[in-house]
Amino acid sequence: MIKLTEDERRALIDLANEARRRAYVPYSNYQVGAALRTRSGRIFTGCNVENAAYPTSICAERVAIYKAVSEGEKEFDVITVVTPNGGTPCGGCRQVMAEFGLDTVVLVANGEGRLVQETTVAGLLPGAFTPKDMKR
Ligand code: THU
């Protein structure tokens, strides 16, 4: 688990908050932004993208993670999530995070950019089912 400086936290929260403004949320009006930093130092952002067929909507965290994986990155240092009220990642996103590492740091901030929680994927999803559980 990596240790972040105050400047790194600030920069990631600002990027996630900027991505949040691009959220497509005509149904919930709940804008979420994410900023994911890979071990190699690249940053991928994401926002939630909703759909008239509600279940096909996707969360900001998953957009960021899938963007990274589709660009060849699977090792993540930190994922930052900004929600309007400091709401934390949904169960589905916790599971998707767990696929790529339980030690990834998770920062959660609110719409004012204030950090409300700093934890890890393991902290958010104790007892996670992970790729190692697929081994016979
Ligand atoms: N949402 C996210 O994008 N990430 C979260 O951490 C919580 C929920 C989205 C899904 C949906 O578009 C809206 O927020 C309300 O649930």
Short mmCIF file of C-alpha atoms and ligand atoms in Angstrom, two decimals:
data_model
loop_
_atom_site.label_atom_id
_atom_site.label_comp_id
_atom_site.label_asym_id
_atom_site.label_seq_id
_atom_site.Cartn_x
_atom_site.Cartn_y
_atom_site.Cartn_z
CA MET A 1 0.00 0.00 0.00
CA ILE A 2 1.50 3.30 -1.07
CA LYS A 3 1.73 6.44 0.99
CA LEU A 4 0.48 9.63 -0.64
CA THR A 5 1.62 13.17 -0.09
CA GLU A 6 -0.88 15.93 0.51
CA ASP A 7 -0.11 17.34 -2.95
CA GLU A 8 -0.76 13.97 -4.60
CA ARG A 9 -4.11 13.64 -2.80
CA ARG A 10 -5.08 17.17 -3.82
CA ALA A 11 -4.15 16.61 -7.47
CA LEU A 12 -6.09 13.34 -7.71
CA ILE A 13 -9.16 14.78 -6.01
CA ASP A 14 -9.08 17.77 -8.36
CA LEU A 15 -8.85 15.52 -11.43
CA ALA A 16 -11.71 13.32 -10.21
CA ASN A 17 -13.80 16.38 -9.46
CA GLU A 18 -13.12 17.73 -12.95
CA ALA A 19 -14.16 14.37 -14.48
CA ARG A 20 -17.31 14.52 -12.34
CA ARG A 21 -18.46 17.54 -14.34
CA ARG A 22 -18.58 15.31 -17.43
CA ALA A 23 -20.94 12.81 -15.78
CA TYR A 24 -23.93 11.89 -17.93
CA VAL A 25 -26.63 11.56 -15.30
CA PRO A 26 -30.04 12.61 -16.64
CA TYR A 27 -31.80 10.04 -14.41
CA SER A 28 -30.11 10.23 -11.00
CA ASN A 29 -28.55 13.67 -11.31
CA TYR A 30 -25.80 12.20 -9.04
CA GLN A 31 -22.48 13.16 -10.57
CA VAL A 32 -19.51 10.96 -9.79
CA GLY A 33 -15.91 11.33 -10.95
CA ALA A 34 -12.90 9.06 -10.56
CA ALA A 35 -9.15 9.38 -11.08
CA LEU A 36 -7.04 6.24 -11.12
CA ARG A 37 -3.24 6.29 -10.91
CA THR A 38 -1.38 3.27 -12.23
CA ARG A 39 1.83 1.92 -10.74
CA SER A 40 3.55 3.22 -13.88
CA GLY A 41 2.32 6.73 -13.05
CA ARG A 42 -0.38 7.14 -15.69
CA ILE A 43 -3.71 8.64 -14.71
CA PHE A 44 -7.09 7.59 -16.07
CA THR A 45 -10.25 9.47 -15.21
CA GLY A 46 -13.87 8.39 -15.41
CA CYS A 47 -17.38 9.63 -14.82
CA ASN A 48 -20.66 7.79 -14.49
CA VAL A 49 -22.58 7.33 -17.72
CA GLU A 50 -26.27 6.51 -17.36
CA ASN A 51 -28.72 5.09 -19.87
CA ALA A 52 -32.49 5.15 -20.43
CA ALA A 53 -32.29 1.38 -19.89
CA TYR A 54 -31.13 1.93 -16.31
CA PRO A 55 -29.11 -1.27 -15.67
CA THR A 56 -26.81 -0.54 -18.58
CA SER A 57 -25.51 2.55 -16.77
CA ILE A 58 -21.92 2.43 -15.53
CA CYS A 59 -20.19 3.93 -12.50
CA ALA A 60 -17.31 6.39 -12.70
CA GLU A 61 -14.86 3.99 -11.02
CA ARG A 62 -15.51 1.25 -13.53
CA VAL A 63 -15.10 3.64 -16.46
CA ALA A 64 -11.67 4.66 -15.13
CA ILE A 65 -10.61 1.07 -14.45
CA TYR A 66 -11.80 -0.23 -17.81
CA LYS A 67 -10.12 2.64 -19.62
CA ALA A 68 -6.85 1.73 -17.89
CA VAL A 69 -7.14 -2.00 -18.54
CA SER A 70 -8.02 -1.39 -22.18
CA GLU A 71 -4.82 0.65 -22.46
CA GLY A 72 -2.73 -2.18 -21.03
CA GLU A 73 -2.57 -1.09 -17.37
CA LYS A 74 -3.61 -3.51 -14.64
CA GLU A 75 -1.61 -2.38 -11.60
CA PHE A 76 -3.07 0.48 -9.66
CA ASP A 77 -1.65 2.60 -6.84
CA VAL A 78 -4.70 4.63 -5.98
CA ILE A 79 -8.25 5.27 -7.10
CA THR A 80 -9.93 8.52 -6.13
CA VAL A 81 -13.68 8.93 -6.18
CA VAL A 82 -15.60 12.17 -5.84
CA THR A 83 -19.32 12.02 -5.13
CA PRO A 84 -21.60 14.96 -4.31
CA ASN A 85 -21.96 13.99 -0.64
CA GLY A 86 -18.96 11.75 -0.01
CA GLY A 87 -20.92 8.57 -0.84
CA THR A 88 -18.61 5.57 -1.21
CA PRO A 89 -18.11 3.08 -4.09
CA CYS A 90 -20.91 0.60 -4.76
CA GLY A 91 -20.47 -3.13 -4.18
CA GLY A 92 -20.02 -3.86 -7.88
CA CYS A 93 -17.17 -1.35 -8.16
CA ARG A 94 -15.54 -2.73 -5.01
CA GLN A 95 -15.55 -6.15 -6.66
CA VAL A 96 -14.06 -4.77 -9.88
CA MET A 97 -11.34 -2.99 -7.87
CA ALA A 98 -10.61 -6.23 -5.98
CA GLU A 99 -9.89 -8.02 -9.26
CA PHE A 100 -6.80 -5.84 -9.71
CA GLY A 101 -5.45 -5.70 -6.17
CA LEU A 102 -6.57 -5.43 -2.58
CA ASP A 103 -3.80 -3.00 -1.65
CA THR A 104 -4.89 -0.21 -3.96
CA VAL A 105 -5.53 2.92 -1.93
CA VAL A 106 -9.04 4.35 -2.22
CA LEU A 107 -9.66 8.04 -1.62
CA VAL A 108 -13.23 9.28 -1.31
CA ALA A 109 -13.98 12.99 -1.44
CA ASN A 110 -17.12 15.07 -1.54
CA GLY A 111 -18.20 17.66 -4.09
CA GLU A 112 -16.30 20.39 -2.27
CA GLY A 113 -13.15 18.37 -2.77
CA ARG A 114 -12.83 17.46 0.90
CA LEU A 115 -11.31 14.02 1.59
CA VAL A 116 -13.83 12.04 3.65
CA GLN A 117 -12.24 8.59 3.61
CA GLU A 118 -8.84 7.08 2.88
CA THR A 119 -8.77 3.30 2.87
CA THR A 120 -7.82 0.37 0.63
CA VAL A 121 -9.81 -2.01 -1.53
CA ALA A 122 -9.33 -4.65 1.20
CA GLY A 123 -10.79 -2.16 3.68
CA LEU A 124 -13.83 -1.64 1.49
CA LEU A 125 -14.35 -5.31 0.67
CA PRO A 126 -13.24 -7.66 3.46
CA GLY A 127 -13.13 -11.31 2.43
CA ALA A 128 -13.13 -10.42 -1.26
CA PHE A 129 -13.42 -13.13 -3.88
CA THR A 130 -10.34 -12.56 -6.08
CA PRO A 131 -8.52 -14.23 -8.99
CA LYS A 132 -6.60 -16.48 -6.56
CA ASP A 133 -9.91 -18.05 -5.54
CA MET A 134 -10.30 -19.31 -9.11
CA LYS A 135 -7.24 -21.55 -8.75
CA ARG A 136 -7.99 -25.21 -8.19
N1 THU B 1 -22.33 5.84 -8.92
C1 THU B 1 -21.02 5.89 -9.29
O1 THU B 1 -20.70 6.24 -10.44
N2 THU B 1 -20.08 5.57 -8.37
C2 THU B 1 -20.34 5.36 -7.06
O2 THU B 1 -19.41 5.18 -6.29
C3 THU B 1 -21.73 5.37 -6.56
C4 THU B 1 -22.77 5.41 -7.61
C5 THU B 1 -23.35 6.26 -9.89
C6 THU B 1 -24.25 5.22 -10.44
C7 THU B 1 -25.42 6.07 -10.87
O3 THU B 1 -25.12 6.67 -12.15
C8 THU B 1 -25.48 7.18 -9.85
O4 THU B 1 -24.19 7.23 -9.28
C9 THU B 1 -26.51 6.98 -8.77
O5 THU B 1 -26.44 5.71 -8.23
#
